[in-house]
Amino acid sequence: MNSVKAFAPATVANVACGFDIFGFAIKEPGDVVELRRCDEPGIVIADIIGDEGRLPRSAEKNSVTGVMLHMLKHLGIKDFGCEVVLHKNMPLGSGMGSSAASAVAGVMAINEMLGQPFTRQELLPFAMEGERIASGSAHADNVGPSLLGGFVVIRSYNPLDIFTIPVPDDLYCTLVHPDIEINTKDARFILKNEVSLKNTIAQMGNVAGLVAGLMKSDYDLISRSMVDVIIEPVRSILIPDFKEVKQAALSNGALGCSISGSGPSMFALSRGLENANNAATAMRARFAQAGIESAIHVSAINQGGAMILTD
Amino acid sequence: MNSVKAFAPATVANVACGFDIFGFAIKEPGDVVELRRCDEPGIVIADIIGDEGRLPRSAEKNSVTGVMLHMLKHLGIKDFGCEVVLHKNMPLGSGMGSSAASAVAGVMAINEMLGQPFTRQELLPFAMEGERIASGSAHADNVGPSLLGGFVVIRSYNPLDIFTIPVPDDLYCTLVHPDIEINTKDARFILKNEVSLKNTIAQMGNVAGLVAGLMKSDYDLISRSMVDVIIEPVRSILIPDFKEVKQAALSNGALGCSISGSGPSMFALSRGLENANNAATAMRARFAQAGIESAIHVSAINQGGAMILTD
């Protein structure tokens, strides 16, 4: 195989109550990694399109090529050479799982080019390594759903225990990216290391409610369970007019609304495409009122995850 | 109706990872409340059998009759009179939901005698009031499953939001009550008010895993999710040889094992009756090794909850 293109979708991590344990993929946007075989061994970044020159161009430091080198080393392959073109189709530091999408597209592409030495599930630890290179910690709540698709639960990190749960057919996501930037490391730094037992119990109740609501297609239960008493109250202060934008979503048909990943993107879940579109319009309008431009994406839950693109 | 008998089953609250939010009912044992209509208004405790004289005999102070008086007041009924006989079929302070079973049997019985002014779901706040009289706080993780049956999730206490989730047909509970006593208030007192964010996330993962495992009939996932990193490490110190008894259950076919409610009873969940019986034998033998007698109860999950008994 002389060339491969892989697509990996944007993702919403945390999903209100599920800090570090829940994530789901959306259909668009997604990053694309293009590989072209070379005779010369080694991995070279030929181009990165759409990052405004911000990502590292050195193969070791860039998370996409970093995981590829990691995988080649793991397989003991020394004579492989390729050129990489990364198409960044979402902003960096947006809370849309940007670094995860790139890493996942990277591992999917090289795995395909190498003749699929790994199953999709086996690619997960490699993609997580990309998260470590990009942000310092190997989280799975973006790479998991970007790779596997669907609504993903990470029961445990050590050992890694990850599974998907079914979601109702008529569930739609609204993702709104305001034109401001939050550093993932900062967003993690402001969190408190201790949680009251009372809030832990409340959050556990909502986690149980959201899983059961999704699996039962009980939209009311989903709505009542999309409550985050631990993370949202702290991180939302980094997003201008967060409460008002959230209220705009809820007043316009959304079941629930919270921060996507570590922000500043916000997401809402709605029953039906019309509600999801109405929430999008209302959220964008409310950000505009605060003088902030925003990009909106409305889609069903992406059940397939990353994929190889054929020309 | 001149006489009514109601049965309410024992329950397992917390269920490993679900402190204050999970509970399920078992088939036996259960308390029975017998009411006999009198001409004289007022509620009189005629007898309490099986409590070794430890429960209050005054109608206001006893939680069973206390909730009945509360219900009559709520309905504005002043001319009602009855005699109450309470058959305590489980030990007090056992972690088997003893006070909850009595309160639930009480509200079921009086509701029946009054011609069912309340639905079963509506009886819940009254039964919770019985828990407040008995233990000082109106928890629902025992009264919920004792009243409603099945595996109960309490998503929120304020407002009260409670629902049941399906469990696999072949799931059996082993409940072992060692002959030692723990005061519920003490068991709550030793808990820490703060939880690390790390442990909160781990517990949330297990809560999500247990709900999904039960709903998917995924016994392996149920097993992996029956992990409590917050409460069990603290409360288990009150139970002699807890670790060894737990290991005996796990080595003899149980999917998981933890403290029932605030203890000292311990429960295990197993796939199939044979495993549940083997776990029971092993747990009792291990307690015996520590010089502690214990009573064992093996049953499927009780799907019906409390019921009116007909002679």
XYZ file of C-alpha atoms in Angstrom:
622
model
C 0.000 0.000 0.000
C 1.589 3.272 -1.142
C -0.791 5.780 0.386
C -3.452 5.833 3.070
C -5.864 8.454 4.390
C -7.562 8.108 7.770
C -10.279 10.247 9.355
C -10.879 10.578 13.095
C -13.785 12.564 14.482
C -14.031 15.297 17.096
C -15.308 14.163 20.480
C -17.089 15.464 23.535
C -15.401 14.293 26.734
C -16.756 14.355 30.297
C -20.404 14.777 29.160
C -21.541 16.820 32.169
C -21.297 14.427 35.147
C -18.701 11.998 33.762
C -15.345 13.729 34.275
C -12.589 11.554 32.769
C -14.962 8.590 32.328
C -17.461 9.549 29.568
C -16.943 10.620 25.987
C -18.694 10.363 22.647
C -17.811 10.998 19.044
C -19.633 13.309 16.662
C -19.761 13.004 12.872
C -18.002 16.214 11.852
C -15.500 17.798 12.005
C -12.594 15.394 12.093
C -8.877 15.389 11.361
C -7.360 13.559 8.406
C -3.920 11.990 8.306
C -2.448 11.151 4.904
C 0.547 8.834 4.606
C 2.720 8.350 1.543
C 5.225 5.526 1.488
C 8.887 6.480 0.937
C 11.940 4.385 0.175
C 14.002 6.230 2.764
C 13.358 4.841 6.304
C 11.935 7.280 8.861
C 8.857 9.414 9.311
C 8.811 12.926 7.934
C 6.110 15.553 8.352
C 5.531 16.821 4.816
C 2.819 19.283 5.781
C 0.337 20.281 8.460
C -2.629 22.164 7.114
C -4.937 24.192 9.342
C -2.880 24.582 12.528
C -1.616 28.087 11.754
C 1.895 26.769 12.190
C 1.430 25.965 15.874
C 2.090 22.217 16.004
C 5.651 20.819 16.199
C 7.105 19.839 12.798
C 9.666 17.484 14.259
C 8.496 13.862 14.017
C 9.493 13.032 17.605
C 7.711 16.011 19.167
C 4.550 15.985 17.093
C 1.985 13.708 18.742
C 0.751 12.187 15.458
C 4.176 11.135 14.239
C 5.304 10.491 17.805
C 2.761 7.684 18.183
C 3.710 6.307 14.774
C 7.368 6.078 15.811
C 6.230 4.493 19.078
C 4.242 1.891 17.173
C 7.095 1.087 14.775
C 9.425 0.657 17.747
C 6.885 -1.610 19.453
C 6.724 -3.753 16.313
C 10.510 -3.769 15.864
C 10.197 -2.273 12.364
C 13.238 -0.241 11.352
C 13.094 0.019 7.580
C 9.741 1.754 7.193
C 9.561 5.192 5.704
C 6.692 7.557 5.018
C 5.678 11.175 4.583
C 2.838 12.529 6.658
C 0.319 15.229 5.850
C -1.980 16.224 8.718
C -5.167 18.073 7.878
C -6.296 19.844 11.076
C -9.988 20.427 10.664
C -10.667 21.672 14.152
C -9.031 24.310 16.322
C -6.358 23.444 18.862
C -7.218 23.723 22.547
C -10.903 23.885 21.734
C -12.318 21.138 23.980
C -13.317 19.174 20.896
C -10.656 16.506 21.287
C -8.388 18.027 18.675
C -5.145 16.314 19.710
C -6.998 13.006 20.165
C -8.487 13.146 16.667
C -5.034 13.727 15.150
C -3.424 10.912 17.133
C -6.264 8.500 16.325
C -6.137 9.331 12.614
C -2.385 8.744 12.791
C -2.573 5.311 14.406
C -5.411 4.252 12.105
C -3.423 5.306 9.025
C -0.131 3.642 9.899
C -1.884 0.482 11.105
C -3.607 0.272 7.722
C -0.377 0.879 5.833
C 1.366 -1.848 7.844
C -1.371 -4.377 7.000
C -3.345 -4.072 10.251
C -1.005 -5.655 12.795
C -3.366 -4.356 15.501
C -7.123 -4.551 16.023
C -8.927 -1.268 16.515
C -9.181 -1.888 20.273
C -5.447 -2.601 20.434
C -4.703 0.792 18.872
C -6.133 2.549 21.935
C -2.992 2.561 24.119
C -0.968 3.970 21.195
C -3.469 6.760 20.629
C -3.437 7.480 24.371
C 0.323 7.868 24.109
C -0.373 10.664 21.621
C -2.441 12.397 24.308
C 0.501 12.100 26.668
C 2.790 13.735 24.118
C 0.250 16.512 23.447
C -0.990 17.303 26.945
C 1.153 15.461 29.464
C -1.401 12.868 30.512
C -2.677 9.775 28.715
C -6.435 10.320 28.961
C -8.805 8.089 27.042
C -12.043 10.058 27.136
C -11.336 11.664 23.744
C -9.193 9.028 22.007
C -11.567 6.245 23.124
C -14.681 7.570 21.371
C -12.715 9.035 18.422
C -11.225 5.592 17.742
C -14.154 3.341 18.667
C -17.169 5.565 18.034
C -20.317 5.614 20.131
C -20.744 6.643 23.732
C -17.709 5.403 25.614
C -17.307 4.685 29.318
C -13.842 4.362 30.835
C -14.471 2.292 33.945
C -10.823 2.200 34.930
C -7.469 3.496 33.736
C -5.356 0.950 35.581
C -5.977 -1.567 34.171
C -7.563 0.142 31.173
C -11.234 -0.941 31.021
C -13.282 0.775 28.355
C -16.647 -0.113 26.812
C -19.450 1.490 24.832
C -23.103 1.805 25.746
C -26.024 2.156 23.361
C -27.647 5.560 22.953
C -31.137 6.465 21.701
C -31.405 6.826 17.906
C -32.890 10.277 18.161
C -30.142 11.810 20.291
C -28.305 14.746 18.702
C -25.330 16.757 19.818
C -24.828 20.472 19.455
C -21.218 21.540 19.759
C -20.428 25.241 19.961
C -16.862 26.490 19.803
C -16.477 30.088 20.922
C -13.487 31.923 19.537
C -11.532 31.978 22.784
C -8.821 29.604 23.945
C -8.267 27.639 27.160
C -5.115 25.653 27.788
C -5.971 22.065 28.783
C -3.241 22.087 31.413
C -4.649 25.279 32.984
C -8.172 23.869 32.914
C -6.917 20.866 34.841
C -4.793 22.936 37.197
C -7.722 24.955 38.570
C -9.576 21.814 39.694
C -9.594 20.995 43.371
C -7.959 17.763 44.487
C -10.655 17.047 47.058
C -14.398 16.627 46.601
C -16.958 16.601 49.404
C -18.562 13.211 50.052
C -21.923 14.892 49.464
C -20.932 16.059 45.977
C -19.324 12.698 45.219
C -22.646 10.980 45.994
C -24.579 13.505 43.901
C -22.212 12.994 40.964
C -22.403 9.185 41.292
C -26.206 9.448 41.178
C -26.020 11.464 37.987
C -23.483 9.079 36.426
C -25.821 6.160 37.181
C -28.776 8.148 35.847
C -27.048 9.105 32.601
C -25.925 5.541 31.847
C -29.389 4.158 32.633
C -31.125 6.979 30.750
C -29.037 6.420 27.609
C -29.482 2.633 27.758
C -33.257 2.891 28.420
C -33.781 5.701 25.868
C -35.312 7.660 28.736
C -34.813 11.257 27.585
C -36.201 12.753 30.797
C -33.746 10.762 32.864
C -30.898 11.795 30.530
C -31.935 15.401 31.029
C -32.187 15.175 34.826
C -28.810 13.409 34.984
C -26.818 15.937 32.931
C -25.740 17.719 36.090
C -22.099 18.238 37.068
C -21.614 19.473 40.635
C -17.831 18.954 40.676
C -16.079 20.204 37.549
C -18.491 22.564 35.784
C -18.809 25.009 38.701
C -15.012 25.494 38.634
C -14.199 25.398 34.922
C -17.197 27.382 33.757
C -15.639 30.552 35.155
C -13.152 30.369 32.258
C -15.992 30.658 29.706
C -17.566 34.127 29.369
C -21.347 34.098 29.952
C -21.325 30.314 30.451
C -24.551 30.280 32.502
C -26.435 32.375 29.988
C -25.287 30.285 27.015
C -26.266 27.117 28.889
C -29.653 28.589 29.719
C -30.122 29.539 26.063
C -29.615 25.874 25.119
C -31.981 24.591 27.814
C -34.641 27.151 26.921
C -34.497 26.109 23.286
C -35.076 22.393 23.505
C -31.804 20.909 24.783
C -31.998 18.092 27.344
C -28.791 19.290 28.969
C -25.743 21.434 28.316
C -22.246 21.578 29.748
C -18.597 22.093 28.902
C -17.085 19.913 26.170
C -13.864 18.409 27.517
C -11.918 21.131 29.269
C -13.615 23.829 27.197
C -14.082 26.448 25.942
C -16.409 24.553 23.609
C -19.825 23.813 25.046
C -22.097 20.979 24.025
C -25.758 20.204 24.386
C -27.682 16.975 23.877
C -31.172 17.147 22.419
C -33.962 14.841 21.384
C -34.263 15.253 17.630
C -32.368 17.275 15.052
C -34.717 20.260 15.251
C -34.095 20.793 18.958
C -30.351 20.375 18.412
C -30.422 23.033 15.656
C -32.502 25.380 17.803
C -30.062 24.969 20.679
C -27.168 25.708 18.309
C -28.750 28.914 17.049
C -29.595 30.080 20.567
C -26.144 29.300 21.958
C -24.362 31.067 19.106
C -26.657 34.076 19.455
C -25.953 34.276 23.194
C -22.182 34.112 22.645
C -22.565 36.837 19.976
C -24.331 38.998 22.551
C -21.120 38.767 24.619
C -19.145 39.802 21.535
C -17.809 36.290 20.899
C -17.931 34.627 17.498
C -18.575 30.888 17.539
C -18.628 27.896 15.206
C -21.427 25.354 15.552
C -21.599 21.655 14.697
C -24.800 19.621 14.956
C -24.709 15.875 14.511
C -25.984 12.518 15.685
C -23.666 10.432 17.856
C -20.993 8.954 15.570
C -21.314 5.192 16.037
C -18.437 4.172 13.770
C -15.540 6.272 15.018
C -12.372 6.685 12.976
C -12.218 5.290 9.458
C -9.955 4.737 6.490
C -10.898 7.012 3.607
C -10.900 5.630 0.103
C -10.496 8.021 -2.809
C -61.092 -4.207 56.241
C -60.558 -5.408 59.805
C -57.085 -6.832 59.558
C -54.117 -6.572 57.220
C -50.711 -8.215 57.086
C -47.867 -6.738 55.024
C -44.440 -8.176 54.288
C -41.372 -6.090 53.389
C -38.061 -7.693 52.447
C -34.520 -7.203 53.662
C -32.314 -5.161 51.366
C -28.693 -4.651 50.441
C -27.814 -0.959 50.265
C -24.725 0.672 48.673
C -23.849 -2.446 46.625
C -20.072 -1.913 46.666
C -19.492 1.275 44.662
C -22.951 2.875 45.084
C -22.863 4.500 48.528
C -26.308 6.010 49.249
C -27.435 5.547 45.624
C -27.813 1.773 45.028
C -29.901 -0.845 46.787
C -31.715 -4.054 45.976
C -34.221 -6.289 47.703
C -33.804 -9.978 48.438
C -36.606 -12.522 48.846
C -36.117 -13.554 52.475
C -36.051 -12.643 55.279
C -38.537 -9.818 55.678
C -40.518 -8.126 58.415
C -44.277 -8.489 58.771
C -46.624 -5.859 60.142
C -50.079 -6.977 61.219
C -52.824 -4.421 61.800
C -56.124 -5.023 63.578
C -58.834 -2.388 63.407
C -60.072 -1.003 66.758
C -63.071 1.176 67.620
C -60.965 3.404 69.846
C -59.027 6.031 67.772
C -55.248 5.900 67.979
C -52.444 3.486 67.174
C -51.327 1.032 69.811
C -48.403 -1.396 69.629
C -49.908 -4.691 70.751
C -46.693 -6.663 70.352
C -43.252 -6.716 68.798
C -41.918 -10.214 68.247
C -38.248 -10.894 67.597
C -36.575 -7.659 68.715
C -35.544 -8.929 72.158
C -37.400 -5.996 73.674
C -35.116 -3.398 72.100
C -37.486 -1.331 69.955
C -39.576 1.495 71.462
C -43.120 0.438 72.440
C -44.518 3.971 72.362
C -46.361 4.625 69.100
C -44.721 8.045 68.579
C -41.180 6.792 69.072
C -41.391 3.504 67.209
C -40.581 4.085 63.550
C -43.299 1.741 62.232
C -46.138 3.368 64.141
C -44.450 6.765 63.841
C -44.833 6.702 60.056
C -48.437 5.506 60.400
C -49.274 8.477 62.618
C -47.456 10.726 60.133
C -49.552 9.330 57.290
C -52.852 9.721 59.201
C -51.927 13.324 59.999
C -51.065 13.950 56.342
C -54.497 12.599 55.323
C -56.285 14.540 58.097
C -57.746 11.318 59.549
C -58.428 11.569 63.274
C -60.894 8.784 64.065
C -58.815 5.795 62.933
C -57.764 3.202 65.462
C -55.706 0.032 65.175
C -53.496 -2.381 67.035
C -50.104 -3.217 65.560
C -48.092 -6.406 65.800
C -44.584 -6.219 64.341
C -42.815 -9.465 63.504
C -39.086 -8.687 63.342
C -37.581 -11.407 61.220
C -34.124 -9.936 60.962
C -31.682 -8.597 63.508
C -31.461 -4.888 64.326
C -28.358 -2.998 63.240
C -27.405 -5.790 60.891
C -26.898 -3.926 57.609
C -29.843 -5.826 56.148
C -32.194 -2.835 56.089
C -34.000 -3.924 59.224
C -35.574 -0.577 60.140
C -36.473 0.039 56.491
C -38.264 -3.303 56.178
C -40.348 -2.545 59.281
C -41.258 0.955 58.112
C -42.130 -0.261 54.624
C -44.301 -3.093 55.974
C -45.994 -0.491 58.163
C -46.825 1.957 55.377
C -47.946 -0.877 53.079
C -50.269 -2.248 55.772
C -51.925 1.007 56.788
C -52.264 2.128 53.162
C -54.101 -1.123 52.439
C -56.350 -0.764 55.476
C -57.233 2.802 54.465
C -58.232 1.669 50.971
C -55.005 2.602 49.193
C -55.058 6.403 49.259
C -51.450 6.325 47.985
C -49.740 4.528 45.118
C -46.742 2.414 46.012
C -44.375 5.103 44.713
C -46.158 7.721 46.814
C -45.531 5.668 49.955
C -41.786 6.173 49.605
C -41.459 9.538 51.406
C -43.479 8.132 54.329
C -41.247 5.086 54.614
C -38.198 7.369 54.408
C -39.633 9.261 57.388
C -39.448 5.966 59.266
C -35.728 5.844 58.517
C -35.382 9.329 59.919
C -37.110 8.244 63.147
C -34.943 5.116 63.372
C -31.525 6.435 62.394
C -31.678 10.219 62.179
C -31.498 10.530 58.397
C -34.086 9.835 55.717
C -32.107 7.559 53.414
C -33.860 5.783 50.582
C -31.351 3.094 49.644
C -33.060 0.494 51.857
C -36.694 1.676 51.864
C -36.618 2.209 48.089
C -35.832 -1.391 47.142
C -37.828 -2.869 50.058
C -40.923 -1.009 48.867
C -40.460 -1.154 45.097
C -38.393 -4.307 44.611
C -35.652 -4.758 42.065
C -32.351 -2.953 41.784
C -32.959 0.667 42.730
C -30.934 3.757 41.842
C -31.425 6.975 43.785
C -30.216 9.618 41.363
C -31.011 12.492 43.671
C -32.399 13.117 47.142
C -33.426 16.700 46.527
C -35.682 16.412 44.646
C -36.152 12.694 45.250
C -35.464 10.890 41.958
C -35.514 7.123 42.167
C -35.802 4.448 39.496
C -35.156 0.754 38.973
C -32.884 -0.912 36.442
C -33.197 -4.439 35.059
C -30.829 -7.126 36.322
C -29.812 -10.421 34.717
C -32.149 -13.349 35.489
C -29.353 -15.502 36.757
C -28.023 -13.062 39.353
C -28.132 -14.307 42.949
C -27.326 -12.636 46.223
C -25.568 -14.172 49.192
C -26.147 -12.264 52.411
C -24.129 -13.230 55.457
C -24.888 -11.753 58.845
C -22.117 -12.301 61.385
C -23.194 -12.239 65.008
C -21.652 -8.868 65.826
C -23.311 -5.465 65.880
C -22.433 -2.089 64.343
C -24.401 1.033 65.080
C -25.490 2.734 61.843
C -24.686 6.154 63.282
C -21.142 5.036 64.217
C -20.653 3.503 60.769
C -21.570 6.858 59.232
C -19.506 8.840 61.730
C -16.205 7.196 60.794
C -16.550 8.201 57.138
C -14.431 11.079 55.875
C -16.205 14.166 54.607
C -13.762 14.629 51.748
C -12.859 12.292 48.911
C -9.889 12.713 46.590
C -10.804 13.638 43.022
C -8.907 10.531 41.910
C -11.067 8.241 44.055
C -14.215 10.092 43.016
C -13.382 9.386 39.362
C -12.603 5.724 40.117
C -15.902 5.336 41.961
C -17.838 7.048 39.156
C -16.273 4.606 36.690
C -17.401 1.677 38.778
C -20.899 3.119 39.211
C -21.172 3.495 35.427
C -19.771 -0.020 34.961
C -22.175 -1.631 37.434
C -25.256 0.029 35.913
C -24.159 -0.914 32.379
C -23.130 -4.422 33.453
C -26.498 -5.110 35.091
C -28.455 -3.672 32.154
C -26.352 -5.545 29.555
C -26.286 -8.807 31.583
C -22.509 -8.562 31.337
C -21.384 -10.580 34.359
C -17.691 -9.831 33.815
C -18.375 -6.107 33.800
C -20.532 -6.470 36.944
C -17.639 -8.269 38.578
C -15.004 -5.709 37.557
C -17.256 -2.849 38.705
C -17.991 -4.147 42.218
C -15.145 -2.090 43.627
C -15.573 0.503 46.353
C -12.531 2.723 46.891
C -14.294 5.200 49.189
C -16.460 3.557 51.864
C -15.347 -0.080 52.102
C -11.711 0.709 53.017
C -12.986 2.701 56.027
C -15.965 0.667 57.210
C -14.430 -2.743 56.685
C -12.161 -2.190 59.690
C -15.301 -2.641 61.854
C -15.787 -6.190 60.516
C -13.354 -8.810 61.845
C -11.485 -10.642 59.054
C -13.375 -8.707 56.388
C -10.677 -9.179 53.723
C -10.482 -12.910 54.289
C -14.264 -13.383 54.203
C -14.434 -11.333 51.006
C -11.645 -13.398 49.473
C -13.470 -16.584 50.464
C -16.508 -15.396 48.490
C -14.439 -14.402 45.437
C -12.503 -17.670 45.487
C -15.745 -19.628 45.531
C -17.563 -18.252 42.554
C -18.811 -14.804 43.599
C -18.607 -11.969 41.066
C -18.022 -9.452 43.834
C -18.399 -9.018 47.572
C -18.687 -6.025 49.866
C -20.424 -4.655 52.958
C -24.218 -4.727 53.014
C -25.429 -1.251 54.017
C -23.350 -0.058 56.935
C -22.542 -3.644 57.954
C -21.681 -5.867 59.663
C -23.536 -8.047 57.139
C -21.621 -8.770 53.977
C -23.121 -9.617 50.617
C -21.890 -11.209 47.433
C -23.393 -11.332 43.967
C -22.954 -14.468 41.894
C -23.962 -15.860 38.547
C -26.229 -18.793 39.310
C -27.585 -20.294 42.508
C -24.773 -22.814 42.862
C -22.079 -20.119 42.987
C -24.189 -18.106 45.439
C -24.525 -21.158 47.701
C -20.810 -21.906 47.465
C -19.988 -18.316 48.370
C -22.362 -18.550 51.347
C -20.716 -21.696 52.671
C -17.230 -20.276 52.219
C -18.072 -16.956 53.870
C -19.725 -18.615 56.852
C -16.798 -20.990 57.244
C -14.333 -18.098 57.188
C -16.284 -16.168 59.830
C -16.404 -19.374 61.923
C -12.615 -19.566 61.670
C -12.565 -16.160 63.394
C -14.907 -17.531 66.072
C -17.942 -15.696 64.713
C -21.265 -17.415 64.103
C -23.207 -16.180 61.086
C -26.594 -16.543 59.421
C -26.749 -16.896 55.643
C -29.477 -16.011 53.154
C -29.232 -16.864 49.462
C -31.807 -15.525 47.033
C -32.475 -14.067 43.618
C -33.092 -10.324 43.419
C -36.634 -9.690 44.699
C -38.404 -7.978 41.821
C -41.734 -7.412 43.562
C -40.746 -5.710 46.793
C -43.174 -5.400 49.697
C -46.538 -7.150 49.480
C -49.828 -7.611 51.258
C -50.134 -11.116 52.688
C -53.407 -12.951 52.395
C -54.185 -15.702 54.867
